[in-house]
Amino acid sequence: MRTEKLTNESKNKKNFLLNNKIKTFVETANAWGVFVMGSTFVLMIASIYVVYVLQTDFEQFNMDRMSTTFGLVFMIIAGSLFLFKAGFFLFTLYRYFVYKAIPSVKDEELPTCTVIVPAYNEGKQVWATLMSLAESDYPMEKLQLLSIDDGSKDDTWYWMQEAKKVLGDRVVIYQQPQNKGKRHALYRGFNEGTGEVFVTVDSDSIVKKDTLRNLVSPFVINEKCGAVAGNIRVLNNKKAILPKMLDVSFVLSFEFVRSAESTLNSVLCTPGALAAYRAKAVFACLPDWINQTFMGQPSDIGEDRAMTNMILKQGYHVLFQRNAYAYTNVPEQYKGLYKMFIRWGRSNVRENIEMSKYVFKNFREGSKAGTRLLFFSQATKIVMSYPFVIFMLFFVLTHPLLFVSSTLLSILVLSTFPVIFYANRYNFQESFWAYSYSILYTFGLFWITPYAIATANRRGWLTRGLSEKK
């Protein structure tokens, strides 16, 4: 009895210390958040004043550029790109208002569904992911749940076994003999699965109860639908500042951009955190997908974008379901963030090259103009990344004050839309993180795309270490 009492006291003490640490961490994060948010507004307000004071200098700078052939050519190109981007934004805005999520179909109409959860060094989070999937209101007799441990070095396999104890035959777990990468874990899941539709869910994600049925319903309504992208929100956005910023960014990327893409039947990327694929479409491209190479090297990144690209190439529609939510963990430190963006950037470069090989051909029935416009917009970002960086560095060296003030003012103007969008959809106070994120991206992550282009042939997941978040 005394031993048990001492054990309970020890546990209570540990819990007390842990709660105090969490409380201190949250308070520190909140204080730091207030500082960052305050600094953001001070910088942008100051930029308005500086731009006003230096108005004459701006006019002289533009006159100097217009007086040279190079400067005039640059102004024409920059102006043309601005007009294109402005027009593309208005087009996207119109398509956003056209978009409507497909409501869930009845239980008897839902197809059989295999959910695949690949996991690597995820620890207890994989248990939470499997539990959330098991609690879905999808008909149990039509749902197959598979989870594959991709040779983890931590206790991921243990937590998968613990989930198996709770769920029994409702989940099947596999353990890869060695770590071969997420693509190979998914490949095993595709081959083990028996569903008419495959759903992939990252092992650090949580889904809502109605997510699966909402995600799968478009396959019933639209026989040409080959893939569906889910709506991704940030799970750990209460813990640190970067997740707060990324949550605002994700809402714009998914609920605005992918909504518009969906009306064109051409969502360009179905996210690994939550996506669904028609089994017939998957098996039609599975050999090419698993054996995909880039510049002679096996592709071990961008498996979601690659699968989307190959399904689009087959002539299928790729849609977005705003009512199918998944909440996923994102990096909380700058190092993890830029590594994640580098991986995404390299994948974007590779898949845009692949898309260029078919997008201007007769790859599907019906209109293809919208798909081509989306491709052109993405390709423009890649092609113009080096000229943009060169001009930015030149501007910084020759007119540093003009550059900083005009850039901050531009952020204030351009980021107001994400602020309004997020505030309208979710939370007014949190929406202001869009300004901070834009400043971070402009001054701290501008180098990502040029670097990703230069290193597009490199392999490696970059963020799969034990101490790093995906």
XYZ file of C-alpha atoms in Angstrom, residues 112-405:
294
model
C -15.867 0.611 -50.307
C -12.944 2.630 -48.984
C -9.384 1.742 -47.963
C -7.672 4.290 -45.713
C -3.857 4.111 -45.755
C -1.822 5.669 -42.937
C 1.963 5.560 -43.547
C 4.009 6.330 -40.432
C 7.637 7.088 -39.685
C 8.968 8.249 -36.300
C 5.546 9.545 -35.355
C 5.332 8.099 -31.839
C 1.994 8.292 -30.072
C 0.521 10.645 -32.688
C -0.140 7.690 -35.006
C -2.377 6.219 -32.289
C -4.419 9.434 -32.209
C -4.663 9.417 -36.010
C -5.959 5.847 -36.135
C -8.431 6.529 -33.326
C -9.875 9.551 -35.151
C -10.287 7.502 -38.329
C -11.966 4.658 -36.440
C -14.486 7.127 -35.017
C -15.591 8.179 -38.507
C -19.279 7.773 -39.343
C -18.381 5.867 -42.535
C -20.212 2.512 -42.735
C -17.951 0.061 -40.902
C -18.581 -2.777 -43.355
C -17.311 -0.573 -46.216
C -14.201 0.740 -44.462
C -10.751 -0.870 -44.487
C -8.107 0.776 -42.298
C -4.431 0.039 -42.992
C -1.357 1.498 -41.302
C 2.247 0.893 -42.366
C 5.246 1.558 -40.150
C 8.020 2.567 -42.537
C 10.932 1.258 -40.461
C 10.596 3.784 -37.636
C 13.427 4.213 -35.130
C 11.183 5.284 -32.246
C 8.110 3.742 -30.596
C 5.757 4.221 -33.566
C 5.280 0.459 -34.016
C 4.397 0.105 -30.331
C 1.635 2.709 -30.629
C 0.324 1.073 -33.774
C 0.107 -2.185 -31.840
C -1.699 -0.381 -29.021
C -4.216 0.945 -31.534
C -4.627 -2.581 -32.867
C -5.450 -3.816 -29.349
C -8.258 -1.268 -29.097
C -9.600 -1.513 -32.650
C -9.046 -5.224 -33.271
C -10.008 -6.339 -36.788
C -11.014 -2.795 -37.721
C -7.347 -1.983 -38.433
C -4.553 -3.944 -40.098
C -0.966 -2.918 -39.341
C 2.226 -3.682 -41.242
C 5.880 -3.057 -40.480
C 8.366 -2.424 -43.254
C 11.678 -4.223 -42.564
C 13.567 -0.996 -43.271
C 12.856 2.647 -43.980
C 12.289 3.056 -47.727
C 10.267 6.277 -47.743
C 6.633 7.312 -47.692
C 6.079 6.446 -51.355
C 6.976 2.795 -50.738
C 4.809 2.628 -47.614
C 1.856 3.942 -49.629
C 2.679 1.519 -52.437
C 2.306 -1.385 -50.036
C -0.985 0.036 -48.841
C -2.289 0.372 -52.397
C -1.429 -3.255 -53.097
C -2.897 -4.528 -49.820
C -6.068 -2.442 -50.108
C -9.328 -3.774 -51.516
C -11.471 -0.616 -51.622
C -12.924 1.062 -54.689
C -11.470 4.297 -53.327
C -8.125 4.822 -51.571
C -7.763 7.530 -48.934
C -4.304 8.562 -47.730
C -3.902 10.238 -44.340
C -0.630 11.393 -42.765
C 0.166 9.838 -39.413
C 0.310 13.244 -37.712
C -3.211 14.207 -38.762
C -6.628 14.091 -37.107
C -9.858 13.903 -39.116
C -13.391 14.965 -38.243
C -16.158 12.411 -37.887
C -17.721 13.187 -41.282
C -14.451 13.735 -43.158
C -14.230 10.381 -44.944
C -17.790 10.334 -46.256
C -17.514 13.945 -47.447
C -14.159 13.251 -49.099
C -15.372 10.161 -50.945
C -18.804 11.413 -52.080
C -17.558 13.173 -55.278
C -16.600 9.774 -56.740
C -20.271 8.780 -56.581
C -21.605 12.046 -58.035
C -18.958 12.446 -60.760
C -17.873 9.303 -62.609
C -14.991 11.256 -64.184
C -13.563 12.145 -60.756
C -10.181 10.473 -60.269
C -8.944 12.196 -57.119
C -10.144 14.514 -54.348
C -8.145 16.864 -52.139
C -9.159 17.326 -48.519
C -9.227 20.589 -46.561
C -6.099 20.892 -44.398
C -5.924 22.950 -41.222
C -3.102 23.197 -38.675
C -3.384 20.970 -35.600
C -0.652 22.529 -33.443
C -1.584 26.176 -34.045
C -1.968 26.843 -30.319
C 1.598 25.863 -29.473
C 3.821 28.243 -31.426
C 3.835 31.270 -33.713
C 4.774 29.572 -36.997
C 1.787 27.186 -36.873
C -0.497 30.198 -36.297
C 0.903 31.836 -39.418
C 0.694 28.626 -41.434
C -2.928 28.060 -40.453
C -3.873 31.351 -42.121
C -1.744 30.445 -45.138
C -3.313 26.970 -45.399
C -6.844 28.377 -45.334
C -6.031 30.635 -48.277
C -4.200 27.872 -50.149
C -6.980 25.329 -49.737
C -10.275 27.125 -49.284
C -9.564 29.871 -51.798
C -7.049 28.535 -54.326
C -8.124 24.876 -54.437
C -11.801 25.847 -54.438
C -11.160 27.787 -57.633
C -9.056 24.980 -59.119
C -11.825 22.499 -58.323
C -14.334 24.384 -60.488
C -11.895 23.779 -63.359
C -11.706 20.067 -62.440
C -7.964 20.565 -62.054
C -6.721 20.709 -58.464
C -2.966 20.507 -59.039
C -2.005 18.799 -55.781
C -3.943 16.455 -53.508
C -2.204 16.775 -50.105
C -0.634 13.795 -48.394
C -2.358 14.786 -45.168
C -5.762 13.963 -46.680
C -6.519 12.840 -50.215
C -8.708 10.285 -51.970
C -8.096 8.416 -55.234
C -10.215 6.185 -57.429
C -8.556 2.750 -57.238
C -8.872 2.256 -60.999
C -6.951 5.493 -61.617
C -4.259 4.556 -59.082
C -3.562 1.127 -60.558
C -3.401 2.594 -64.061
C -0.352 4.681 -63.091
C 1.036 2.767 -60.089
C 4.071 1.212 -61.894
C 5.126 4.615 -63.273
C 4.514 6.260 -59.887
C 6.602 3.854 -57.803
C 9.407 3.792 -60.388
C 9.385 7.540 -61.064
C 12.792 9.133 -61.505
C 14.148 12.646 -61.984
C 17.493 13.199 -63.704
C 18.314 9.527 -63.241
C 17.546 9.466 -59.509
C 14.557 7.681 -57.899
C 11.900 10.167 -56.749
C 11.445 9.919 -52.986
C 9.572 13.212 -52.496
C 6.431 14.779 -53.905
C 4.491 11.515 -54.045
C 1.172 13.362 -53.620
C 1.810 15.884 -56.397
C 3.121 13.099 -58.662
C 0.019 10.955 -58.149
C -2.220 13.960 -58.831
C -0.296 14.764 -61.999
C -0.537 11.201 -63.309
C -4.270 11.053 -62.626
C -4.858 14.393 -64.372
C -2.832 13.088 -67.301
C -5.247 10.128 -67.622
C -8.070 12.586 -68.264
C -9.730 12.362 -64.851
C -11.112 15.316 -62.905
C -9.376 16.251 -59.650
C -11.624 18.050 -57.150
C -11.484 19.695 -53.719
C -13.879 19.054 -50.841
C -14.022 22.015 -48.476
C -16.221 20.047 -46.056
C -13.636 17.247 -45.579
C -11.294 18.447 -42.822
C -7.977 17.098 -41.569
C -5.870 18.803 -38.910
C -2.147 18.202 -39.264
C 1.029 19.123 -37.400
C 3.423 21.581 -39.045
C 6.970 22.698 -38.141
C 7.259 24.972 -35.113
C 10.817 26.137 -35.850
C 12.276 28.031 -38.812
C 14.644 25.179 -39.720
C 11.824 22.665 -40.047
C 9.741 25.181 -41.993
C 12.321 25.967 -44.651
C 13.166 22.286 -45.084
C 9.499 21.507 -45.659
C 9.264 24.326 -48.200
C 12.406 23.150 -49.998
C 10.874 19.689 -50.362
C 7.640 21.180 -51.688
C 9.590 23.507 -53.990
C 11.626 20.691 -55.535
C 8.471 18.661 -56.083
C 6.793 21.671 -57.683
C 9.685 22.117 -60.127
C 9.710 18.436 -61.076
C 5.971 18.076 -61.529
C 5.630 21.285 -63.528
C 8.177 19.850 -65.948
C 6.131 16.642 -66.150
C 2.892 18.574 -66.565
C 4.351 20.579 -69.446
C 4.657 17.310 -71.408
C 0.892 16.735 -71.603
C -1.033 19.857 -70.583
C -1.063 21.348 -74.097
C -2.144 18.050 -75.654
C -5.642 16.568 -75.854
C -5.286 14.836 -72.483
C -9.014 14.778 -71.609
C -12.484 15.457 -72.918
C -14.017 18.884 -72.473
C -12.377 22.225 -71.807
C -8.681 22.223 -70.933
C -8.161 26.006 -70.936
C -8.498 26.314 -67.162
C -5.909 23.597 -66.530
C -3.499 25.275 -68.913
C -4.020 28.641 -67.239
C -3.263 27.121 -63.822
C -0.124 25.522 -65.226
C 0.996 28.800 -66.808
C 0.523 30.658 -63.534
C 2.643 28.123 -61.647
C 5.294 28.001 -64.358
C 5.550 31.792 -64.318
C 6.372 31.769 -60.609
C 9.209 29.326 -61.225
C 10.611 31.021 -64.330
C 10.549 34.497 -62.767
C 12.072 33.502 -59.435
C 15.690 34.223 -60.458
C 14.998 37.596 -62.151
C 12.962 38.580 -59.103
C 15.763 37.726 -56.650
C 18.377 39.487 -58.784
C 16.258 42.638 -58.983
C 15.525 42.470 -55.255
C 19.221 42.229 -54.370
C 20.038 45.097 -56.750
C 17.276 47.213 -55.216
C 18.498 46.407 -51.692
C 22.079 47.385 -52.498
C 21.239 50.606 -54.340
C 18.147 51.861 -52.487
C 17.772 49.918 -49.215
C 15.317 52.325 -47.573
C 13.138 52.530 -50.663
C 13.136 48.731 -50.933
C 12.193 48.009 -47.320
C 9.491 50.661 -47.108
